[in-house]
Amino acid sequence: MSDPNRFQIMPAPQKSTRIQQKNRAAILEAALDVFSAQGFRGTTIDQIAAAANLSKPNLLYYFPSKEAIHATLLAGLLDTWLAPLRTMNPKGDPLEEILGYVRRKLQMSRDYPRESRLFAHEVVQGAPRIYHALSTDLKSLVDEKTTLIETWIKQEKLAPVHPYHLLFSIWSLTQHYADFDVQIRAVMDAEDPFTNAPDFIDTLYRRLLTPT
Amino acid sequence: MSDPNRFQIMPAPQKSTRIQQKNRAAILEAALDVFSAQGFRGTTIDQIAAAANLSKPNLLYYFPSKEAIHATLLAGLLDTWLAPLRTMNPKGDPLEEILGYVRRKLQMSRDYPRESRLFAHEVVQGAPRIYHALSTDLKSLVDEKTTLIETWIKQEKLAPVHPYHLLFSIWSLTQHYADFDVQIRAVMDAEDPFTNAPDFIDTLYRRLLTPT
DNA sequence: GTCTATAGCCTGATAGAC
DNA sequence: GTCTATCAGGCTATAGAC
C-alpha cells in the first residue's frame, strides 16, 4: 500500500493488480451512474454493487466506505471540469478564445452529463465536500481568467461586460443541458436539444461580445 | 375530513383550525428549508420537526408521511414558478416583454432561492415526482410562448434566435444564481452576486435580441 | 393535540468460511 | 478475492398515555 509501484516488478501480483484495477474502475463507473442520478444520500451501496456486478462486501473490499467512493469521484472531477477554461489562451484572438471555451464546455455537458449532475448535486447542497477546492483552485483560475478578459475589454477587442458574470453565464448555459436534461426533453418532445444548442449559444456570445 | 369547511361554522374548532393552519405552515416552511438544502433522501423527519419546533410524532399528526410533505411543497411550486412566463403579454413591445420576463425570473431566484433549489433537486434526479406536470402544463405554456416569439421574429421585432433555446437560456441564467449560489460566492468573495447580475443579463438579452 | 416509547425496516459495515 | 450471514445504528411511522 505504501508503494503501489512495487507490484509492477512482481509477476504474480501483477495479474491481481489488473483485476483490482478492473474492479475499481467498474465500481467507480457504477457509482458515477447511481450517485449522479440519485445523489449521495439517495444511493445505497447495494445499488452500486449491483451495477458493478459485485456483492456488497466485495465492493467494500476495494473501497473502505461509501463516502470514500464518492470522494474519489469528486476528487477527479474538478480538474477535468476546469480543463476547458485552463486552455483559454491569452495570445489567441479574444472572441475566438471565448467562443472556443464555450464550445468545449458545451461538448463536455454532452459527453459527460453524469459528471455534470454529480457536480450539480454537490453544489446545490452547499458544496459540503468540495467547498475548499472551489474557494482556492477554482477561485484562483477564475481570478486569472477574468483579469485576462478585462485586459481584452480595455484593448477594445471585446465589448464591455462584467467578466465574472460572463463566466457564470457560460457555466450555467452549458451545464443546464446536462443537469436539466429531463426538463428540456419534456418540453421539446422529439427534437434533440444538442442539435441547435451550439448554434444558439455561439450566436448569443458573438452578439454579446463583438466590439462595436 | 370530507368537508373541511364545516369547521368554519363551529366556534370551538375554529380556534384549533387556526392552530392547525399555523402548524401546517410552520412544517411546510421548515421542510422547504431542509429539503432544499439536503434533498428528499438527505432529509430526516426529525430535522423538519426540530426546525418547526414540533416533536416528530406531532409533525406526523399533521402530515401522514415525509413523502406527503414533499408532495405538498412541489404541488404548490410549479404554478409560482411559471407565473413570470405566463404574464408575458402578446400585445406588449416584444423586446421589453422578454426583458421584463427575464427581470421577474431573476427576482424570483433572489427572493425564493429555496424554491429554486427544491426544483433543481427534483429535476436533476430525473423529475420522478413532477415529470407529468413538466410534459403537460410546462410544455403547453412553452409551446404557446415560443409560437409568440416566432411571430415577433417574423415581424422583425426581434433578432432571429431559436425560441426554445432562448427560454432555456433564461431559465438557466436566472436559476443559476440561486442553485449555484455557493459556488458563485466562493469565487466572488466579498461582492454580492445580485449587485451586477441584473445589468449583465439585461445587456446580454438586449444585444442578443435587438433587431438590426 | 402533544408527548414518550417503541416497533420494524433499511442500510452501512464487519466477521469469518472458503 | 469473494461469498453468506449478521450486527449495529438510524430512520419512518405507529401505539398509547395524557
mmCIF file of C-alpha atoms in Angstrom, chain A residues 55-208:
data_model
loop_
_atom_site.group_PDB
_atom_site.id
_atom_site.type_symbol
_atom_site.label_atom_id
_atom_site.label_comp_id
_atom_site.label_asym_id
_atom_site.label_seq_id
_atom_site.Cartn_x
_atom_site.Cartn_y
_atom_site.Cartn_z
ATOM 1 C CA SER A 55 -21.505 -8.295 -3.900
ATOM 2 C CA LYS A 56 -21.703 -5.585 -1.285
ATOM 3 C CA PRO A 57 -18.890 -6.982 0.914
ATOM 4 C CA ASN A 58 -16.744 -7.434 -2.150
ATOM 5 C CA LEU A 59 -17.245 -3.834 -3.125
ATOM 6 C CA LEU A 60 -16.229 -2.823 0.386
ATOM 7 C CA TYR A 61 -13.055 -4.813 -0.097
ATOM 8 C CA TYR A 62 -11.994 -2.252 -2.710
ATOM 9 C CA PHE A 63 -13.239 0.894 -1.007
ATOM 10 C CA PRO A 64 -13.461 1.324 2.754
ATOM 11 C CA SER A 65 -16.801 3.139 2.658
ATOM 12 C CA LYS A 66 -19.487 4.706 0.519
ATOM 13 C CA GLU A 67 -18.036 8.087 1.407
ATOM 14 C CA ALA A 68 -14.651 7.021 0.026
ATOM 15 C CA ILE A 69 -16.122 6.093 -3.351
ATOM 16 C CA HIS A 70 -17.870 9.434 -3.572
ATOM 17 C CA ALA A 71 -14.756 11.324 -2.548
ATOM 18 C CA THR A 72 -12.700 9.526 -5.187
ATOM 19 C CA LEU A 73 -15.157 10.552 -7.885
ATOM 20 C CA LEU A 74 -15.271 14.174 -6.758
ATOM 21 C CA ALA A 75 -11.506 14.428 -6.438
ATOM 22 C CA GLY A 76 -11.012 13.506 -10.069
ATOM 23 C CA LEU A 77 -13.835 15.685 -11.285
ATOM 24 C CA LEU A 78 -12.776 19.282 -10.706
ATOM 25 C CA ASP A 79 -9.607 19.066 -12.778
ATOM 26 C CA THR A 80 -11.487 17.611 -15.726
ATOM 27 C CA TRP A 81 -14.170 20.200 -15.274
ATOM 28 C CA LEU A 82 -11.804 23.148 -15.355
ATOM 29 C CA ALA A 83 -9.634 21.943 -18.227
ATOM 30 C CA PRO A 84 -11.609 23.819 -20.913
ATOM 31 C CA LEU A 85 -11.142 27.102 -19.059
ATOM 32 C CA ARG A 86 -7.448 26.428 -18.413
ATOM 33 C CA THR A 87 -6.752 26.113 -22.113
ATOM 34 C CA MET A 88 -8.078 29.608 -22.870
ATOM 35 C CA ASN A 89 -5.048 31.225 -24.485
ATOM 36 C CA PRO A 90 -4.002 34.825 -23.657
ATOM 37 C CA LYS A 91 -2.283 35.118 -27.023
ATOM 38 C CA GLY A 92 -5.198 33.986 -29.150
ATOM 39 C CA ASP A 93 -7.951 36.084 -30.676
ATOM 40 C CA PRO A 94 -10.159 37.162 -27.736
ATOM 41 C CA LEU A 95 -13.555 36.481 -29.263
ATOM 42 C CA GLU A 96 -12.456 33.149 -30.716
ATOM 43 C CA GLU A 97 -10.849 32.122 -27.424
ATOM 44 C CA ILE A 98 -14.115 32.688 -25.560
ATOM 45 C CA LEU A 99 -16.216 31.020 -28.237
ATOM 46 C CA GLY A 100 -13.818 28.075 -28.197
ATOM 47 C CA TYR A 101 -14.146 27.783 -24.439
ATOM 48 C CA VAL A 102 -17.932 27.863 -24.720
ATOM 49 C CA ARG A 103 -17.854 25.175 -27.398
ATOM 50 C CA ARG A 104 -15.592 22.892 -25.343
ATOM 51 C CA LYS A 105 -17.706 23.383 -22.238
ATOM 52 C CA LEU A 106 -20.923 22.530 -24.067
ATOM 53 C CA GLN A 107 -19.257 19.484 -25.546
ATOM 54 C CA MET A 108 -18.379 18.346 -22.035
ATOM 55 C CA SER A 109 -22.013 18.590 -20.998
ATOM 56 C CA ARG A 110 -22.885 16.437 -23.950
ATOM 57 C CA ASP A 111 -20.125 13.873 -23.414
ATOM 58 C CA TYR A 112 -20.137 13.790 -19.612
ATOM 59 C CA PRO A 113 -23.659 14.568 -18.380
ATOM 60 C CA ARG A 114 -23.257 12.296 -15.350
ATOM 61 C CA GLU A 115 -20.191 14.190 -14.173
ATOM 62 C CA SER A 116 -22.116 17.422 -14.587
ATOM 63 C CA ARG A 117 -25.000 16.153 -12.477
ATOM 64 C CA LEU A 118 -22.658 14.772 -9.808
ATOM 65 C CA PHE A 119 -21.177 18.237 -9.550
ATOM 66 C CA ALA A 120 -24.635 19.843 -9.542
ATOM 67 C CA HIS A 121 -25.774 17.655 -6.659
ATOM 68 C CA GLU A 122 -22.734 18.629 -4.662
ATOM 69 C CA VAL A 123 -23.037 22.372 -5.258
ATOM 70 C CA VAL A 124 -26.814 22.663 -4.789
ATOM 71 C CA GLN A 125 -26.358 21.104 -1.380
ATOM 72 C CA GLY A 126 -23.866 23.779 -0.438
ATOM 73 C CA ALA A 127 -20.708 22.015 -1.677
ATOM 74 C CA PRO A 128 -20.018 20.384 1.725
ATOM 75 C CA ARG A 129 -17.251 18.188 0.324
ATOM 76 C CA ILE A 130 -15.744 20.431 -2.331
ATOM 77 C CA TYR A 131 -16.087 23.955 -0.979
ATOM 78 C CA HIS A 132 -12.412 24.264 -0.175
ATOM 79 C CA ALA A 133 -11.381 23.424 -3.737
ATOM 80 C CA LEU A 134 -13.893 25.947 -5.074
ATOM 81 C CA SER A 135 -12.565 28.780 -2.927
ATOM 82 C CA THR A 136 -8.941 28.021 -3.762
ATOM 83 C CA ASP A 137 -8.327 26.193 -7.074
ATOM 84 C CA LEU A 138 -11.449 27.409 -8.858
ATOM 85 C CA LYS A 139 -11.202 30.918 -7.471
ATOM 86 C CA SER A 140 -7.577 31.425 -8.488
ATOM 87 C CA LEU A 141 -8.242 30.138 -12.001
ATOM 88 C CA VAL A 142 -11.273 32.417 -12.314
ATOM 89 C CA ASP A 143 -9.322 35.404 -10.996
ATOM 90 C CA GLU A 144 -6.645 34.770 -13.602
ATOM 91 C CA LYS A 145 -9.066 34.466 -16.483
ATOM 92 C CA THR A 146 -11.271 37.418 -15.513
ATOM 93 C CA THR A 147 -8.156 39.569 -15.393
ATOM 94 C CA LEU A 148 -7.355 38.420 -18.904
ATOM 95 C CA ILE A 149 -10.881 39.212 -20.075
ATOM 96 C CA GLU A 150 -10.687 42.673 -18.540
ATOM 97 C CA THR A 151 -7.467 43.269 -20.455
ATOM 98 C CA TRP A 152 -9.145 42.257 -23.691
ATOM 99 C CA ILE A 153 -12.033 44.608 -22.943
ATOM 100 C CA LYS A 154 -9.662 47.530 -22.264
ATOM 101 C CA GLN A 155 -7.987 46.820 -25.593
ATOM 102 C CA GLU A 156 -11.467 47.045 -27.120
ATOM 103 C CA LYS A 157 -11.200 43.566 -28.531
ATOM 104 C CA LEU A 158 -14.346 42.568 -26.658
ATOM 105 C CA ALA A 159 -17.490 44.549 -25.926
ATOM 106 C CA PRO A 160 -17.610 45.579 -22.239
ATOM 107 C CA VAL A 161 -19.239 43.049 -19.917
ATOM 108 C CA HIS A 162 -18.793 42.061 -16.276
ATOM 109 C CA PRO A 163 -16.161 39.298 -16.585
ATOM 110 C CA TYR A 164 -17.283 37.238 -13.588
ATOM 111 C CA HIS A 165 -20.882 37.163 -14.753
ATOM 112 C CA LEU A 166 -19.671 36.283 -18.232
ATOM 113 C CA LEU A 167 -18.067 33.131 -16.844
ATOM 114 C CA PHE A 168 -21.095 32.335 -14.677
ATOM 115 C CA SER A 169 -23.313 32.621 -17.734
ATOM 116 C CA ILE A 170 -21.127 30.187 -19.675
ATOM 117 C CA TRP A 171 -21.212 27.662 -16.849
ATOM 118 C CA SER A 172 -24.949 27.920 -16.391
ATOM 119 C CA LEU A 173 -25.864 27.824 -20.085
ATOM 120 C CA THR A 174 -23.708 24.832 -20.894
ATOM 121 C CA GLN A 175 -24.334 22.763 -17.761
ATOM 122 C CA HIS A 176 -28.063 23.352 -17.980
ATOM 123 C CA TYR A 177 -28.240 20.990 -20.946
ATOM 124 C CA ALA A 178 -26.860 18.169 -18.799
ATOM 125 C CA ASP A 179 -28.369 18.981 -15.411
ATOM 126 C CA PHE A 180 -31.891 19.822 -16.598
ATOM 127 C CA ASP A 181 -31.885 17.382 -19.489
ATOM 128 C CA VAL A 182 -35.162 15.783 -18.394
ATOM 129 C CA GLN A 183 -36.995 19.093 -18.291
ATOM 130 C CA ILE A 184 -35.656 20.115 -21.676
ATOM 131 C CA ARG A 185 -36.708 16.848 -23.276
ATOM 132 C CA ALA A 186 -40.123 17.010 -21.629
ATOM 133 C CA VAL A 187 -40.680 20.315 -23.390
ATOM 134 C CA MET A 188 -39.059 19.563 -26.760
ATOM 135 C CA ASP A 189 -40.527 16.055 -27.248
ATOM 136 C CA ALA A 190 -38.849 14.655 -30.383
ATOM 137 C CA GLU A 191 -36.013 17.079 -31.155
ATOM 138 C CA ASP A 192 -32.556 16.501 -29.704
ATOM 139 C CA PRO A 193 -31.593 19.553 -27.622
ATOM 140 C CA PHE A 194 -27.977 19.375 -28.738
ATOM 141 C CA THR A 195 -28.868 19.803 -32.408
ATOM 142 C CA ASN A 196 -29.426 23.536 -32.148
ATOM 143 C CA ALA A 197 -27.845 24.417 -28.831
ATOM 144 C CA PRO A 198 -24.304 25.005 -30.171
ATOM 145 C CA ASP A 199 -25.514 27.465 -32.809
ATOM 146 C CA PHE A 200 -27.767 29.284 -30.377
ATOM 147 C CA ILE A 201 -25.051 29.703 -27.768
ATOM 148 C CA ASP A 202 -22.444 30.668 -30.347
ATOM 149 C CA THR A 203 -24.764 33.356 -31.702
ATOM 150 C CA LEU A 204 -25.507 34.567 -28.196
ATOM 151 C CA TYR A 205 -21.857 35.155 -27.312
ATOM 152 C CA ARG A 206 -20.997 36.641 -30.694
ATOM 153 C CA ARG A 207 -23.719 39.263 -30.319
ATOM 154 C CA LEU A 208 -22.812 39.884 -26.689
#
